[in-house]
XYZ file of C-alpha atoms in Angstrom:
689
model
C 56.360 21.704 -1.225
C 59.491 20.369 -2.908
C 61.353 23.015 -4.917
C 64.428 22.226 -7.055
C 67.337 24.570 -6.399
C 68.327 26.519 -9.514
C 71.742 28.244 -9.366
C 71.819 31.955 -9.811
C 73.268 33.171 -13.065
C 76.364 35.343 -12.621
C 76.061 38.624 -14.407
C 78.558 39.228 -17.205
C 80.915 42.165 -16.843
C 79.495 45.431 -17.995
C 80.914 47.273 -20.968
C 81.630 50.353 -18.836
C 84.045 48.347 -16.749
C 86.139 47.539 -19.795
C 89.416 49.375 -19.872
C 89.389 50.100 -16.160
C 92.248 48.816 -14.121
C 91.437 46.395 -11.413
C 92.935 46.924 -8.009
C 95.209 44.130 -6.967
C 93.914 41.850 -4.261
C 95.204 42.580 -0.833
C 97.335 39.987 0.699
C 96.525 38.673 4.108
C 98.550 39.466 7.096
C 101.074 37.004 8.160
C 102.973 34.460 6.257
C 99.926 32.340 5.174
C 98.980 32.740 1.512
C 95.493 33.971 0.526
C 92.676 31.429 -0.117
C 92.680 30.357 -3.686
C 89.179 30.360 -5.367
C 88.201 29.192 -8.831
C 86.369 31.442 -11.153
C 82.747 30.306 -11.718
C 81.978 29.438 -15.278
C 78.380 30.609 -16.024
C 78.067 28.331 -18.993
C 78.877 25.161 -17.004
C 76.176 23.038 -15.327
C 75.635 23.936 -11.712
C 76.447 21.225 -9.171
C 72.939 21.491 -7.639
C 71.423 20.767 -11.013
C 73.846 18.008 -11.771
C 73.123 16.270 -8.460
C 69.326 17.038 -8.436
C 69.572 18.805 -5.123
C 66.181 19.889 -3.728
C 64.890 21.856 -0.762
C 61.628 21.368 1.184
C 59.729 24.579 1.831
C 56.622 24.802 4.080
C 54.306 27.770 3.583
C 51.646 28.626 6.196
C 48.889 31.179 5.502
C 47.254 33.194 8.238
C 43.890 33.163 6.401
C 42.501 30.693 3.860
C 42.737 31.696 0.223
C 39.484 29.801 -0.591
C 36.335 28.919 1.415
C 36.920 25.901 3.624
C 34.466 22.967 3.248
C 31.803 22.974 5.932
C 29.633 20.178 7.247
C 26.103 19.928 5.822
C 23.419 21.762 7.775
C 21.285 19.324 9.722
C 18.055 19.991 11.595
C 18.322 20.250 15.338
C 15.203 18.121 15.849
C 14.409 14.471 15.240
C 11.035 12.857 14.404
C 10.833 11.732 18.021
C 10.823 15.397 19.072
C 7.802 16.216 16.892
C 5.699 13.065 17.274
C 5.057 11.489 20.676
C 5.678 7.794 20.967
C 2.559 5.662 20.726
C 2.498 3.509 23.828
C 1.962 -0.156 23.238
C -1.115 -1.772 24.678
C -0.177 -3.390 27.986
C 0.050 -7.133 27.811
C -2.613 -8.732 29.889
C -1.486 -11.613 32.054
C -2.521 -14.971 30.662
C -5.141 -16.685 32.778
C -4.385 -19.994 34.425
C -6.358 -22.072 31.925
C -4.442 -20.688 28.939
C -1.182 -21.190 30.813
C -2.123 -24.797 31.526
C -3.061 -25.338 27.862
C 0.262 -23.845 26.732
C 2.144 -26.109 29.134
C 0.240 -29.150 27.868
C 1.001 -28.221 24.260
C 4.695 -27.737 24.969
C 4.969 -30.996 26.897
C 3.050 -32.901 24.227
C 5.405 -31.736 21.515
C 8.354 -32.650 23.703
C 6.996 -36.127 24.504
C 6.183 -36.860 20.861
C 9.637 -35.746 19.758
C 11.372 -37.912 22.352
C 9.193 -40.905 21.567
C 9.868 -40.554 17.845
C 13.592 -40.596 18.525
C 13.170 -43.615 20.809
C 11.047 -45.468 18.241
C 13.462 -44.674 15.429
C 16.424 -46.056 17.361
C 14.559 -49.062 18.753
C 14.838 -52.413 17.035
C 11.184 -53.161 17.757
C 9.898 -50.257 15.580
C 11.098 -49.673 12.043
C 10.740 -46.149 10.701
C 9.161 -43.076 12.163
C 5.828 -43.228 13.929
C 2.955 -42.217 11.647
C 0.261 -40.164 13.356
C -2.150 -40.839 10.500
C -1.857 -44.593 10.792
C -4.954 -46.246 9.333
C -3.920 -49.892 9.585
C -6.669 -50.896 12.010
C -7.322 -51.121 15.723
C -4.561 -53.677 16.328
C -1.810 -51.323 15.234
C -3.382 -48.533 17.259
C -3.431 -50.655 20.409
C 0.157 -51.739 19.858
C 1.216 -48.142 19.396
C -0.656 -47.081 22.543
C 0.877 -49.877 24.611
C 4.347 -49.073 23.313
C 3.895 -45.393 24.084
C 2.666 -46.009 27.659
C 5.439 -48.498 28.256
C 7.961 -45.891 27.136
C 6.566 -43.289 29.540
C 6.584 -45.637 32.538
C 9.935 -47.254 31.841
C 11.774 -44.035 31.086
C 10.551 -42.287 34.211
C 9.392 -39.285 32.201
C 5.779 -39.464 33.383
C 6.635 -38.461 36.950
C 8.894 -35.666 35.730
C 6.176 -34.258 33.498
C 3.656 -34.337 36.358
C 6.026 -32.349 38.541
C 6.315 -29.704 35.822
C 2.537 -29.227 35.782
C 2.078 -28.824 39.557
C 2.574 -24.993 39.661
C 0.180 -24.483 36.771
C -2.460 -26.722 38.355
C -2.137 -24.797 41.616
C -2.764 -21.559 39.707
C -5.875 -23.091 38.113
C -7.199 -24.082 41.553
C -6.622 -20.583 42.930
C -8.315 -18.907 39.963
C -11.172 -21.216 38.999
C -12.265 -22.972 42.169
C -13.701 -21.493 45.358
C -11.830 -22.610 48.439
C -13.151 -22.777 51.972
C -10.977 -22.458 55.074
C -11.796 -25.871 56.549
C -13.341 -28.051 53.854
C -14.914 -31.342 54.754
C -13.879 -34.603 53.154
C -16.938 -34.595 50.894
C -16.291 -31.040 49.734
C -12.648 -31.839 49.135
C -13.567 -34.894 47.055
C -16.073 -32.823 45.072
C -13.497 -30.147 44.288
C -10.965 -32.813 43.358
C -13.388 -34.475 40.948
C -14.320 -31.149 39.355
C -10.662 -30.220 39.021
C -9.847 -33.584 37.446
C -12.696 -33.227 34.958
C -11.769 -29.642 34.134
C -8.082 -30.412 33.592
C -8.866 -33.519 31.542
C -11.217 -31.631 29.236
C -8.680 -28.845 28.787
C -5.926 -31.356 28.045
C -8.041 -33.229 25.492
C -9.043 -29.999 23.740
C -5.419 -28.853 23.585
C -4.126 -32.156 22.210
C -6.958 -32.313 19.684
C -6.151 -28.810 18.493
C -2.449 -29.614 18.321
C -2.806 -32.771 16.234
C -5.391 -31.329 13.861
C -3.446 -28.225 12.901
C -3.153 -29.215 9.247
C -6.872 -29.848 8.877
C -7.667 -26.630 10.681
C -5.344 -24.655 8.428
C -6.946 -26.239 5.375
C -10.430 -25.317 6.575
C -9.253 -21.823 7.437
C -7.760 -21.426 3.981
C -10.998 -22.464 2.320
C -13.075 -20.195 4.541
C -10.730 -17.202 4.308
C -10.855 -16.637 0.566
C -7.802 -18.590 -0.555
C -5.673 -17.576 2.406
C -6.461 -13.845 2.397
C -6.219 -12.212 5.791
C -8.999 -9.928 7.084
C -6.713 -6.949 6.467
C -6.301 -7.887 2.801
C -10.061 -8.314 2.364
C -10.794 -4.873 3.827
C -8.096 -3.366 1.619
C -9.643 -4.905 -1.495
C -13.103 -3.674 -0.520
C -11.750 -0.175 0.050
C -10.124 -0.174 -3.398
C -13.375 -1.257 -5.043
C -15.358 1.434 -3.241
C -12.796 4.053 -4.278
C -13.059 3.004 -7.925
C -16.841 3.430 -7.718
C -16.257 6.908 -6.181
C -17.918 5.865 -2.927
C -15.279 7.597 -0.840
C -17.185 7.521 2.432
C -17.570 3.766 2.173
C -13.908 3.404 1.218
C -12.841 5.402 4.291
C -15.039 3.175 6.439
C -13.381 0.069 5.005
C -9.916 1.507 5.697
C -10.938 2.116 9.299
C -12.319 -1.414 9.541
C -8.978 -2.635 8.255
C -7.213 -0.799 11.051
C -9.561 -2.379 13.567
C -9.047 -5.871 12.155
C -5.369 -5.950 13.138
C -4.527 -7.364 16.539
C -2.291 -4.782 18.277
C -0.310 -7.426 20.158
C 0.280 -9.450 16.995
C 1.157 -6.303 15.066
C 3.657 -5.289 17.728
C 5.470 -8.608 17.439
C 5.284 -8.799 13.625
C 7.757 -7.395 11.139
C 6.861 -3.876 9.993
C 7.907 -4.750 6.450
C 4.815 -6.936 6.026
C 1.762 -5.464 4.333
C -0.444 -6.191 7.348
C 1.687 -4.254 9.832
C 0.031 -1.272 11.480
C 2.521 1.333 10.130
C 1.914 0.119 6.569
C -1.868 0.169 7.044
C -1.765 3.693 8.476
C 0.432 4.794 5.553
C -2.002 3.372 2.990
C -4.851 5.138 4.783
C -2.855 8.380 4.532
C -2.321 7.842 0.800
C -6.060 7.266 0.344
C -6.770 10.480 2.258
C -4.434 12.367 -0.073
C -6.279 10.978 -3.092
C -9.591 12.280 -1.726
C -8.000 15.660 -0.837
C -8.213 15.273 2.941
C -4.779 16.519 3.972
C -5.690 16.707 7.664
C -6.623 13.025 7.826
C -3.499 12.157 5.840
C -1.280 14.010 8.298
C -2.935 12.271 11.245
C -2.444 8.879 9.612
C 1.226 9.538 8.850
C 1.823 10.638 12.428
C 0.139 7.492 13.734
C 2.394 5.359 11.538
C 5.526 7.166 12.720
C 4.408 7.003 16.341
C 4.405 3.232 15.980
C 7.706 3.065 14.064
C 10.011 6.070 13.680
C 12.069 4.155 11.109
C 9.156 3.506 8.741
C 10.588 4.786 5.453
C 7.343 5.235 3.414
C 5.859 7.323 6.229
C 8.980 9.461 6.559
C 9.025 10.209 2.829
C 5.263 10.659 2.496
C 4.918 12.902 5.541
C 7.969 14.930 4.522
C 6.530 15.546 1.051
C 3.139 16.421 2.543
C 4.788 19.030 4.766
C 6.746 20.236 1.752
C 3.506 20.647 -0.182
C 2.178 22.764 2.712
C 5.334 24.966 2.737
C 6.303 23.742 6.214
C 9.962 23.468 5.328
C 11.509 23.208 8.794
C 9.356 20.228 9.766
C 9.769 18.631 6.342
C 13.554 18.792 6.657
C 13.417 16.776 9.886
C 11.607 13.832 8.304
C 13.354 13.914 4.918
C 16.787 14.041 6.555
C 15.786 11.079 8.734
C 14.767 9.197 5.591
C 18.203 9.881 4.077
C 19.925 8.670 7.241
C 17.789 5.540 7.246
C 18.214 4.584 3.576
C 20.210 6.876 1.275
C 18.975 6.274 -2.269
C 17.772 8.238 -5.279
C 14.331 8.946 -3.836
C 15.406 10.086 -0.371
C 18.305 12.234 -1.575
C 16.141 13.601 -4.375
C 13.413 14.636 -1.943
C 16.026 16.427 0.144
C 17.269 18.237 -2.975
C 13.693 19.224 -3.768
C 13.372 20.639 -0.251
C 16.385 22.917 -0.745
C 15.096 23.964 -4.170
C 11.785 25.028 -2.674
C 13.508 26.800 0.224
C 15.677 28.719 -2.249
C 12.620 29.772 -4.246
C 10.774 30.861 -1.109
C 13.424 33.436 -0.147
C 12.730 37.083 -1.019
C 14.729 38.592 -3.867
C 16.912 40.833 -1.722
C 20.698 41.159 -1.311
C 20.390 40.045 2.313
C 18.995 36.656 1.240
C 21.552 35.986 -1.479
C 24.026 34.182 0.790
C 21.365 31.885 2.168
C 20.022 31.214 -1.330
C 23.495 30.223 -2.507
C 23.770 27.856 0.443
C 20.449 26.188 -0.450
C 21.511 25.886 -4.090
C 24.808 24.327 -3.037
C 23.009 21.829 -0.774
C 20.580 20.966 -3.557
C 23.436 20.237 -5.959
C 25.154 18.093 -3.349
C 21.946 16.121 -2.694
C 21.374 15.530 -6.398
C 24.973 14.364 -6.732
C 24.370 11.854 -3.961
C 21.071 10.812 -5.556
C 22.692 10.053 -8.902
C 25.689 8.279 -7.414
C 25.563 4.547 -8.265
C 24.829 2.432 -5.226
C 27.083 -0.353 -4.057
C 24.486 -2.922 -5.057
C 24.285 -1.721 -8.653
C 28.036 -1.292 -8.955
C 28.703 -4.795 -7.660
C 26.192 -6.383 -10.014
C 27.470 -7.866 -13.213
C 24.758 -6.322 -15.378
C 25.741 -3.029 -17.004
C 23.825 0.030 -15.845
C 23.720 3.499 -17.297
C 24.740 6.347 -15.057
C 21.788 8.294 -13.673
C 21.500 12.010 -14.272
C 19.886 14.825 -12.341
C 16.936 14.673 -14.739
C 16.439 10.991 -13.896
C 16.421 11.779 -10.187
C 13.858 14.569 -10.552
C 11.726 12.354 -12.802
C 11.748 9.654 -10.122
C 10.681 12.191 -7.497
C 7.910 13.591 -9.678
C 6.464 10.106 -10.243
C 6.317 9.541 -6.503
C 4.705 12.936 -5.895
C 2.099 12.299 -8.609
C 1.224 8.968 -6.995
C 0.640 10.831 -3.721
C -1.441 13.552 -5.440
C 1.039 16.248 -4.342
C 1.005 18.497 -7.386
C 3.239 21.379 -6.237
C 6.383 19.298 -5.562
C 5.644 17.283 -8.696
C 5.488 20.423 -10.869
C 8.742 21.755 -9.437
C 10.454 18.424 -10.111
C 9.129 18.189 -13.664
C 10.476 21.664 -14.478
C 13.979 20.300 -13.815
C 13.503 17.245 -16.066
C 14.553 16.916 -19.676
C 11.574 17.227 -22.027
C 10.163 13.846 -23.077
C 6.867 12.023 -23.558
C 7.159 10.648 -20.020
C 7.352 14.164 -18.605
C 4.372 15.272 -20.691
C 2.411 12.219 -19.530
C 3.074 13.166 -15.911
C 1.902 16.713 -16.641
C -1.290 15.271 -18.143
C -1.766 13.117 -15.047
C -1.499 16.215 -12.856
C -4.087 17.977 -15.017
C -6.372 14.954 -14.668
C -5.948 14.850 -10.888
C -6.714 18.568 -10.576
C -9.693 18.292 -12.986
C -8.077 20.531 -15.624
C -9.470 18.328 -18.358
C -8.934 20.695 -21.289
C -5.206 20.990 -20.565
C -5.005 17.218 -20.107
C -6.688 16.627 -23.474
C -4.345 19.065 -25.229
C -1.256 17.434 -23.707
C -2.389 13.875 -24.376
C -3.335 14.676 -27.964
C 0.244 15.701 -28.702
C 1.630 12.520 -27.133
C -0.812 10.273 -28.996
C -0.066 11.977 -32.314
C 3.702 11.594 -31.941
C 3.725 8.058 -30.488
C 1.313 5.702 -32.198
C 2.331 2.606 -30.208
C 2.027 4.079 -26.702
C -0.779 2.585 -24.609
C -0.422 4.438 -21.299
C -1.317 7.861 -22.809
C -4.393 6.366 -24.476
C -5.587 4.741 -21.251
C -5.186 8.056 -19.433
C -6.874 9.812 -22.369
C -9.821 7.445 -21.972
C -9.978 8.178 -18.236
C -10.051 11.926 -18.952
C -12.791 11.588 -21.573
C -14.799 9.362 -19.224
C -14.532 12.001 -16.486
C -15.689 14.653 -18.980
C -18.732 12.550 -19.901
C -17.625 11.798 -23.475
C -18.314 8.085 -23.193
C -18.259 7.304 -26.908
C -14.824 8.903 -27.406
C -13.548 7.318 -24.202
C -14.684 3.885 -25.385
C -12.920 4.377 -28.712
C -9.704 5.437 -26.961
C -9.816 2.437 -24.597
C -10.405 0.068 -27.509
C -7.514 1.565 -29.467
C -5.151 1.038 -26.541
C -6.334 -2.530 -25.990
C -5.889 -3.401 -29.638
C -2.227 -2.505 -29.204
C -1.915 -4.453 -25.931
C -4.927 -6.409 -24.607
C -3.695 -6.185 -21.004
C -2.273 -2.671 -20.971
C -4.935 -1.122 -18.770
C -5.422 -1.126 -15.038
C -8.356 -2.716 -13.256
C -10.314 0.539 -12.858
C -9.897 1.273 -16.581
C -11.486 -2.048 -17.517
C -14.319 -1.399 -15.068
C -15.008 2.008 -16.644
C -14.938 0.541 -20.151
C -17.271 -2.275 -19.153
C -19.714 0.108 -17.492
C -19.755 2.349 -20.570
C -20.440 -0.586 -22.883
C -23.164 -1.904 -20.576
C -24.855 1.504 -20.411
C -24.925 1.575 -24.231
C -26.373 -1.941 -24.414
C -23.168 -3.473 -25.811
C -23.168 -6.393 -23.411
C -20.732 -8.562 -25.376
C -18.184 -5.756 -25.429
C -18.835 -5.168 -21.741
C -18.300 -8.863 -21.049
C -14.956 -8.819 -22.878
C -13.839 -5.756 -20.927
C -14.834 -7.193 -17.551
C -13.204 -10.565 -18.270
C -9.961 -8.798 -19.211
C -10.272 -6.755 -16.038
C -10.779 -9.901 -13.960
C -7.497 -11.251 -15.341
C -5.642 -8.065 -14.461
C -7.471 -7.252 -11.213
C -9.469 -10.233 -9.868
C -11.860 -8.674 -7.389
C -15.544 -8.550 -6.589
C -16.100 -5.519 -8.820
C -14.775 -7.077 -12.027
C -16.593 -10.360 -11.408
C -19.781 -8.418 -10.701
C -19.434 -6.850 -14.146
C -18.998 -10.298 -15.683
C -22.128 -11.515 -13.898
C -24.189 -8.496 -14.978
C -23.105 -8.932 -18.607
C -24.075 -12.609 -18.591
C -27.384 -11.758 -16.885
C -28.247 -9.190 -19.550
C -27.348 -11.753 -22.209
C -29.776 -14.260 -20.609
C -26.971 -16.711 -19.742
C -28.169 -17.472 -16.225
C -25.785 -20.337 -15.490
C -22.612 -18.340 -16.145
C -24.175 -15.275 -14.531
C -24.751 -17.196 -11.307
C -21.188 -18.500 -11.300
C -19.741 -15.019 -11.801
C -22.015 -13.440 -9.184
C -21.113 -16.129 -6.663
C -17.422 -15.471 -7.294
C -18.020 -11.751 -6.820
C -19.873 -12.422 -3.585
C -17.051 -14.619 -2.313
C -14.492 -11.891 -2.944
C -16.652 -9.109 -1.495
C -19.841 -9.990 0.333
C -20.482 -6.374 1.353
C -21.365 -5.073 -2.110
C -25.146 -4.457 -2.172
C -25.319 -4.550 -5.982
C -23.996 -8.100 -6.000
C -26.770 -9.177 -3.628
C -29.365 -7.320 -5.715
C -28.358 -9.082 -8.931
C -28.332 -12.413 -7.116
C -31.916 -11.626 -6.100
C -32.814 -10.836 -9.727
C -31.236 -14.083 -10.868
C -33.145 -16.103 -8.276
C -36.418 -14.438 -9.277
C -35.783 -15.356 -12.913
C -35.438 -18.981 -11.810
C -38.456 -18.816 -9.444
C -36.348 -19.277 -6.310
C -38.359 -16.823 -4.249
C -36.957 -17.678 -0.814
C -33.357 -17.235 -1.923
C -34.320 -14.043 -3.744
C -35.892 -12.600 -0.601
C -32.806 -13.421 1.452
C -30.491 -11.873 -1.133
C -32.592 -8.718 -1.482
C -32.821 -8.296 2.291
C -29.053 -8.591 2.455
C -28.727 -5.951 -0.276
C -30.939 -3.564 1.700
C -28.951 -4.339 4.846
C -25.716 -3.429 3.058
C -27.192 -0.071 2.023
C -28.481 -0.513 -1.530
C -29.218 2.997 -2.834
C -29.587 2.332 -6.575
C -33.195 3.342 -7.243
C -33.313 1.796 -10.717
C -31.940 -1.524 -9.475
C -34.502 -1.621 -6.658
C -37.252 -0.872 -9.175
C -35.952 -3.659 -11.436
C -36.282 -6.112 -8.554
C -39.840 -4.875 -8.118
C -40.581 -5.472 -11.816
C -39.381 -9.073 -11.495
C -41.476 -9.539 -8.363
C -44.511 -8.221 -10.220
C -43.789 -10.475 -13.198
C -44.019 -13.640 -11.086
C -47.184 -12.437 -9.354
C -45.799 -11.099 -6.063
C -47.513 -7.734 -6.258
C -47.276 -6.880 -2.561
C -43.504 -7.371 -2.474
C -43.251 -5.455 -5.751
C -45.136 -2.528 -4.206
C -42.623 -2.388 -1.358
C -39.749 -2.324 -3.855
C -41.335 0.448 -5.935
C -42.036 2.630 -2.916
C -38.481 2.169 -1.640
C -37.150 3.119 -5.075
C -39.298 6.268 -5.139
C -37.951 7.164 -1.699
C -34.393 6.972 -3.004
C -35.061 8.761 -6.331
C -38.454 9.914 -7.620
C -39.005 8.676 -11.181
C -42.155 8.572 -13.335
C -41.312 5.099 -14.643
C -41.349 3.749 -11.099
C -44.694 5.476 -10.461
C -46.017 3.771 -13.593
C -44.913 0.355 -12.337
C -46.344 1.086 -8.897
C -49.712 1.887 -10.450
C -49.710 -1.459 -12.266
C -48.878 -3.311 -9.044
C -51.762 -1.531 -7.281
C -54.109 -2.522 -10.108
C -53.113 -6.170 -9.670
C -53.999 -5.892 -5.978
C -57.270 -4.145 -7.014
C -56.428 -0.974 -5.139
C -57.766 1.110 -7.993
C -58.019 4.395 -6.128
C -54.306 4.491 -5.327
C -53.493 3.234 -8.833
C -55.527 6.072 -10.388
C -53.486 8.600 -8.377
C -50.228 7.116 -9.637
C -51.339 7.177 -13.280
C -52.610 10.752 -12.927
C -49.208 11.724 -11.508
C -47.414 10.136 -14.468
C -49.717 11.762 -17.042
C -49.298 15.207 -15.500
C -45.537 15.181 -14.889
C -43.956 13.148 -17.693
C -42.320 14.843 -20.661
C -42.691 11.802 -22.920
C -45.819 11.744 -25.066
C -45.656 7.963 -25.392
C -45.546 7.527 -21.639
C -48.392 10.003 -21.154
C -50.486 8.006 -23.627
C -49.765 4.782 -21.731
C -50.764 6.370 -18.434
C -54.029 7.656 -19.907
C -54.678 4.222 -21.385
C -54.208 2.658 -17.961
C -56.637 5.179 -16.491
C -59.280 4.067 -18.975
C -58.906 0.434 -17.908
C -59.633 1.227 -14.252
C -63.323 0.683 -13.411
C -65.141 3.950 -12.865
C -66.862 2.600 -9.755
C -63.532 1.912 -8.068
């Protein structure tokens, strides 16, 4: 420290000393006079002050006056210590034929490249050689002669042959049986077979190489506009989940995992949607939505075993462990996520961890120090979460500074998406009250099937914000789950009047199904068409096809059903409605094929099976109709189906069995009109039958 020197003030003479005689100063010994000193004037400026004289003083304390800053506590373990590494599948050695084909492909590309350069620089050929030259046989012969002349004159042919000798030797060792002392005839036979085999392989390789564009075009047309098998299985799983067929959705997710080539996935970038870690993570998120935490944990561990730096898996698994109160393990994965990518979400999740650890401590004096440490770490994490990143600070666009409430709101959204209600509730408590917070609370109530609380919360939001569409869509979902279809339809329609495309794909599907069940096929058609624009999938196009079919517009119905079948050919209802459409148009063979495919895919809709039987009976195919009715009764016993079965038996003149069916209907039905019809049918059966 630098301290200015202030001169001491000389005390004035005391009053008591007045009047006293001062003793004369003693003279020094010798002849030298005494040292003469000036009297100090207290009122004058001190020389130290006048010259700004300063002194440097260093103070050292034996103990610190305040608590010294300490490094943040970090877990002793890493994700690699908790999850064993998933070993990659060993690469199988490529057989000799594939090696030969790869060599041929590489050499062909090299030869073509060199010849193009030669032709471009040659005065005899203007321009680049066109592989798709269609100028006649003469040009083709000239090109062939020029190409062969180039190979022979440049000496490249012999060099290329020498490069293929080791590969050809490997083919001989692998594919052809050798004898110790072959005769000349046997040697010639093996040589001819080898020549034929290598020539065929070479031709197939060159043909595949020069028809890559056509092959890609055909593959694009046959693979649903370029969709990979993984994307198709993902779409099918989403459709099954919307229809609440969770077992089928889980099966599709597993099929998606099996559709990925492990070797290709190992070499691909893990940021792509088709990478194995991403697929395992999406399977874990699906398992959380269906409340299967054990499967979700297994899926997250599989994803991390493949890639320990997979950020969505680190965050998701950490929050899952946090939801299960496994704080020590959760800290390992959440801290790794922060180290990998420090942002609002990762730091916020770490802050949430310390908040939950502080709340889990017992309320005793012994735990107070540890609680204060957790609170301090939570505040530090939130400070880091709300700190503007370098990317946002370097951007020219102005950005508002994030607050702790914004960070907790971001965390709660992520937890709600993962169906982890406990961390979401704790985050929402720390958020500033707003309609967004209330909407997240309502979403949690909806996910946990607390429909009354969800309705009460959403009613307040809807009353205070007349232009909000998201609360109304969620309100419609809640009412649909409660079975109040009329109110749900009104709420959906109100939201879509504000914004025609405000809903999600599942919301449009629910609205369309409600309208179709009430016989409002035009409204159902409008809902499904809007859904197809937002979420083009087999489910929305199936709804469009059903609406057109009920409206007797067979041409548009067939187009929509075909589009649905292209997008998802595993939906049995699509095949069943295609069968109904074909029966309406008297295309019996196609109808039989479609219905057999529907049964093969597991059609379990008893009423739809019975409807196919009614159409079969209408066109005079009573035997096939009987099979449909009996299958429908096996799935779900219904008196209407028994009534139709009795009519089919009457057409086949099996009156005894028909009488039993009509008796069953008359004795079990609760409808007087249906009982009267059954008794009327009994009267029409001959008594001698």
